[in-house]
PDB file of C-alpha atoms in Angstrom:
ATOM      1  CA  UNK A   1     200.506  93.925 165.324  1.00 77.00           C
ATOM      2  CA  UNK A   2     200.146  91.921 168.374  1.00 85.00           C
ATOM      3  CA  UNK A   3     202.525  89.240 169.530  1.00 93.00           C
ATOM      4  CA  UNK A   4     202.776  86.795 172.002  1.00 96.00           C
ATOM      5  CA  UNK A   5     205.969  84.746 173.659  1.00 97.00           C
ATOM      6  CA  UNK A   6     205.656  81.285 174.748  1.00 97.00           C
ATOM      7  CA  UNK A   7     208.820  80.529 176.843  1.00 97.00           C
ATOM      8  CA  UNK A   8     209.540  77.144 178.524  1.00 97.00           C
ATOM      9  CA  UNK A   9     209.451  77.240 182.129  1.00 95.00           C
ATOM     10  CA  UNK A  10     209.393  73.380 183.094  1.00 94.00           C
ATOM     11  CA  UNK A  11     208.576  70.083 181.457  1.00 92.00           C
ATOM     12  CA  UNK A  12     205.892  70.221 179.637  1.00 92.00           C
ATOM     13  CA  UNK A  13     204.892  73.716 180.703  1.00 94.00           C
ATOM     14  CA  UNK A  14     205.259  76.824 179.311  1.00 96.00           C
ATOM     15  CA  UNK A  15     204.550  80.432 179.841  1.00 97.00           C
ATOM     16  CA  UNK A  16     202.671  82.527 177.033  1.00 97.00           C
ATOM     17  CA  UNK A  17     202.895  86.339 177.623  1.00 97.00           C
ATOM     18  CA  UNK A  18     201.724  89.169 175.652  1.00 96.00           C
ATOM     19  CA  UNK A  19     203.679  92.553 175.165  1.00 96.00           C
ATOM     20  CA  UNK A  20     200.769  94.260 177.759  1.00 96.00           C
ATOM     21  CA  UNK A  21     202.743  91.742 180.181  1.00 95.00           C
ATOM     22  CA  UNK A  22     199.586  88.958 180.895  1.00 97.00           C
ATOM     23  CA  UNK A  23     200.952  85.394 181.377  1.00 97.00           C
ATOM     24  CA  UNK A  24     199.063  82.200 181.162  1.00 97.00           C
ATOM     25  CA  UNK A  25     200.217  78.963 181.954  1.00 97.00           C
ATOM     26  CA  UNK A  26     200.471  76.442 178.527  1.00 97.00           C
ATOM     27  CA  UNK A  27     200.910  72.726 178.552  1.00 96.00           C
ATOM     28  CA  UNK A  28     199.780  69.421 177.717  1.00 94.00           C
ATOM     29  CA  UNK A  29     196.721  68.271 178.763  1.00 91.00           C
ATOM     30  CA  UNK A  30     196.599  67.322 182.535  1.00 90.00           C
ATOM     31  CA  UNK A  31     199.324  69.692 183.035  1.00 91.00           C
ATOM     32  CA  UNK A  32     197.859  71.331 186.313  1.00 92.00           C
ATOM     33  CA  UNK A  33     196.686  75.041 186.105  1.00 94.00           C
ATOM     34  CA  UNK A  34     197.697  75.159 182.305  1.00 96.00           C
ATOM     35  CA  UNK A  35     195.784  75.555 179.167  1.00 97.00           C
ATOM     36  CA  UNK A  36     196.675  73.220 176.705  1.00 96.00           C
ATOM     37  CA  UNK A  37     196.942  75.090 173.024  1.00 96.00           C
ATOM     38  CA  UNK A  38     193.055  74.184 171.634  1.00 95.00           C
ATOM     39  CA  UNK A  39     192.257  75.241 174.913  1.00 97.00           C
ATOM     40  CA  UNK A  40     193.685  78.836 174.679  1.00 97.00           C
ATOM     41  CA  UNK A  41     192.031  78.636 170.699  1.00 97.00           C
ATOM     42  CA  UNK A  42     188.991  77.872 172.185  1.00 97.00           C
ATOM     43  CA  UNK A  43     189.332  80.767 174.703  1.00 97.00           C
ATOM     44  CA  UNK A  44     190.106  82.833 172.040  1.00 97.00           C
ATOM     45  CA  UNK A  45     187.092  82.356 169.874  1.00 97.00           C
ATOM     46  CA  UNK A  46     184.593  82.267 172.717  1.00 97.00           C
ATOM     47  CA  UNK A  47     186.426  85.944 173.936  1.00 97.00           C
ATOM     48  CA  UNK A  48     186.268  87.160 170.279  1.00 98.00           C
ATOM     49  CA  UNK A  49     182.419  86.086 170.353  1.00 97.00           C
ATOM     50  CA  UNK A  50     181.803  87.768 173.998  1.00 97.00           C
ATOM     51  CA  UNK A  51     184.148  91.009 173.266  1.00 98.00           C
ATOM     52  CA  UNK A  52     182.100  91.505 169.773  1.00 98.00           C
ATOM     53  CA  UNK A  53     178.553  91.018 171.430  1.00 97.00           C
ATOM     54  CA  UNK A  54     179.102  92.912 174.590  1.00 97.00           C
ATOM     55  CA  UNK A  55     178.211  96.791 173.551  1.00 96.00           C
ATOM     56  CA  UNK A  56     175.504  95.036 171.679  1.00 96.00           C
ATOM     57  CA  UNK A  57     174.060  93.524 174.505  1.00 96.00           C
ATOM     58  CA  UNK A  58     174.824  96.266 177.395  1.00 95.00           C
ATOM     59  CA  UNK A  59     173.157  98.960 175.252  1.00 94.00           C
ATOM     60  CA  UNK A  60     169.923  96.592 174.737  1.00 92.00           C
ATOM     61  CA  UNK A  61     169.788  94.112 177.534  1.00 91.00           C
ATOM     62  CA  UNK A  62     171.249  96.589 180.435  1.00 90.00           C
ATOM     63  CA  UNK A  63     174.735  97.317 181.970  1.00 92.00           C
ATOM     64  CA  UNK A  64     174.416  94.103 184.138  1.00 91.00           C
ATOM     65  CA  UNK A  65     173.387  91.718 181.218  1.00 92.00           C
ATOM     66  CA  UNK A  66     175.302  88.532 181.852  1.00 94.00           C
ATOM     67  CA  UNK A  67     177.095  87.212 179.072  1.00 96.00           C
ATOM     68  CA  UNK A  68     178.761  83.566 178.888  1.00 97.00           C
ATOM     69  CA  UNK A  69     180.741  82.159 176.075  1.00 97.00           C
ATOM     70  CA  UNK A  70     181.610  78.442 175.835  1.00 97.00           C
ATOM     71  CA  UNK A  71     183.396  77.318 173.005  1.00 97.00           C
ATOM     72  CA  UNK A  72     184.124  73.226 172.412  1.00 96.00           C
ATOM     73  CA  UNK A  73     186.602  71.196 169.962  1.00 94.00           C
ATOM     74  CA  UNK A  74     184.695  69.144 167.391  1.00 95.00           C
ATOM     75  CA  UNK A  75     187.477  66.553 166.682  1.00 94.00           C
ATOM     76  CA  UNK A  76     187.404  62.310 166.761  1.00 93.00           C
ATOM     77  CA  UNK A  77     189.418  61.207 170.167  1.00 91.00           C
ATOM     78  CA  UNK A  78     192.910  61.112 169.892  1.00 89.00           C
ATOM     79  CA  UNK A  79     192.654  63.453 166.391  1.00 92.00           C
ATOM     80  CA  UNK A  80     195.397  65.961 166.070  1.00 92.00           C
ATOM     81  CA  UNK A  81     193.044  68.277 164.071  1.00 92.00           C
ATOM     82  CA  UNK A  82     189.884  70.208 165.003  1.00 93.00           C
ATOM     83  CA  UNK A  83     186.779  69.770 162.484  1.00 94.00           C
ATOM     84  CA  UNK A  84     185.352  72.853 163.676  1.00 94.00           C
ATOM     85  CA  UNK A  85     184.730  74.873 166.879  1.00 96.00           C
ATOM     86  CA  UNK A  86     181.400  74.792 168.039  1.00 96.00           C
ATOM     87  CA  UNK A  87     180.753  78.079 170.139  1.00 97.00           C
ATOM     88  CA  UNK A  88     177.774  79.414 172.000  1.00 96.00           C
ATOM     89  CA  UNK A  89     176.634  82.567 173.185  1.00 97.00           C
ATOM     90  CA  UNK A  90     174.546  82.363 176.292  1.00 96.00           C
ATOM     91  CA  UNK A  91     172.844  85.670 177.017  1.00 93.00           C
ATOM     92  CA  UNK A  92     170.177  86.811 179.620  1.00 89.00           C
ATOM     93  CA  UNK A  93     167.672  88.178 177.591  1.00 90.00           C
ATOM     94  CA  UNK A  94     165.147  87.922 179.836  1.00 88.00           C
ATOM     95  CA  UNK A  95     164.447  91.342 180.183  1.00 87.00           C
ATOM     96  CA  UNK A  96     163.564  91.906 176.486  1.00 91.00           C
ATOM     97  CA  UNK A  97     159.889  91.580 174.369  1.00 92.00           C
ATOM     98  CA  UNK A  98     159.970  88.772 171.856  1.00 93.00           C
ATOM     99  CA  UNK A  99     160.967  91.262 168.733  1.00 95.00           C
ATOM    100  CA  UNK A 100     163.871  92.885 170.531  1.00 94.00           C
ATOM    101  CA  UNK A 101     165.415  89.717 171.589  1.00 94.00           C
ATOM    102  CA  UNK A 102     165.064  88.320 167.476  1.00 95.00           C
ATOM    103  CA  UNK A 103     166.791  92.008 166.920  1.00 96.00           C
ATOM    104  CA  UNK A 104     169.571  91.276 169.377  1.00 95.00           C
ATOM    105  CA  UNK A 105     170.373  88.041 168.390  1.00 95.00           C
ATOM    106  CA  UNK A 106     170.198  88.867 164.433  1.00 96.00           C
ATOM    107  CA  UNK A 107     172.515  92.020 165.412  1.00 96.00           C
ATOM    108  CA  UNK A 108     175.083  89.688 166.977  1.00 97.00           C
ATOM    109  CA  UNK A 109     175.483  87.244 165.166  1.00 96.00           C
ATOM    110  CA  UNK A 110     175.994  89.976 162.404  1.00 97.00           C
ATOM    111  CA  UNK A 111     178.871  91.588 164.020  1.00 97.00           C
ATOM    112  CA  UNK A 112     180.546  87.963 164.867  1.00 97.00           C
ATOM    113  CA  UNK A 113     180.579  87.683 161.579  1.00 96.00           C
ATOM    114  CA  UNK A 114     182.098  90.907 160.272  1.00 97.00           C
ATOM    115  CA  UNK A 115     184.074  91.805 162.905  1.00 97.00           C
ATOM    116  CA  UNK A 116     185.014  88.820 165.271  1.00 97.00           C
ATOM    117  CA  UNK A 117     188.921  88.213 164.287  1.00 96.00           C
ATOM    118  CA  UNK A 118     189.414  84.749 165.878  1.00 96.00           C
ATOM    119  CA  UNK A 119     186.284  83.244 164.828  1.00 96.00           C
ATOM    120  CA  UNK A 120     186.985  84.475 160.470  1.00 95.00           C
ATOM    121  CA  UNK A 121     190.403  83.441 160.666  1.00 94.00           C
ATOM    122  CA  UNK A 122     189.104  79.793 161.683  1.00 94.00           C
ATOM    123  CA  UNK A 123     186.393  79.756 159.043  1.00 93.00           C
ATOM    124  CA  UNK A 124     189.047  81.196 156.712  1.00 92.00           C
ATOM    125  CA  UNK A 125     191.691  78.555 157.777  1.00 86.00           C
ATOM    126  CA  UNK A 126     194.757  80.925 157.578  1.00 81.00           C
ATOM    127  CA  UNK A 127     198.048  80.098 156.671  1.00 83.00           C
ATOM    128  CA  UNK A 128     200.597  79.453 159.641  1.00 87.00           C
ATOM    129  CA  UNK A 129     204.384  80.148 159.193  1.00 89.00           C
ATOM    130  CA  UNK A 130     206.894  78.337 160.960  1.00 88.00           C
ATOM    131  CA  UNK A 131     210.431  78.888 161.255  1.00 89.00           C
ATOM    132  CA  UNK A 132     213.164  77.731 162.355  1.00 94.00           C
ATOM    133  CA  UNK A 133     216.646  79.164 162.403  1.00 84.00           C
TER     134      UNK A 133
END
């Protein structure tokens, strides 16, 4: 089970680190060289999508294939809720027939969908416990 520590380090800034010992800055937005929260959920799902479609990719497109996630908040301005996560997958396929690339693509977006944690606990909407002693 993986868990992570947010400690507070300043005002409005915070320090999120894993048990593998990572840090990243977290704060609010226009906190300089932080990630705000939605940011580091957005990071997530676009390195769950990359992560998932990288073996994919190598093994078709080449060890030097360049992969790019980008993943964007779908939410009205000033909305303290996300409608969805829009993410996409930007892959250099140029080095692939027509047929191959459909393949790859239809392969990907299979294993996103069976095996990409971040992205089918969004979908799924998962239940989020909060305590406090």
């Amino acid at each position: 089970m993986a868990a992570v520590r947010v400690r507070r380090i300043g005002t409005h800034a915070f320090t999120a680190t894993n048990e593998r010992g990572a840090h990243v800055r977290v704060g609010r937005a226009g906190e300089p060289g932080a990630f705000t929260p939605v940011e580091l959920l957005l990071a997530a799902a676009a390195g769950c999508v990359g992560i998932t479609a990288e073996d994919l990719v190598v093994r078709r497109a080449g060890a030097d294939a360049a992969i790019e996630a980008v993943a964007e908040d779908v939410r009205p301005v000033g909305a303290h809720e996300l409608d969805a996560v829009a993410v996409r997958l930007g892959l250099d396929l140029s080095a692939l027939g027509g047929a191959e690339r459909a393949e790859l693509v239809a392969v990907v977006n299979r294993a996103v969908e069976a095996v990409c944690t971040v992205t089918r606990t969004l979908k799924r909407s998962t239940r989020v416990d909060l305590a406090v002693p």
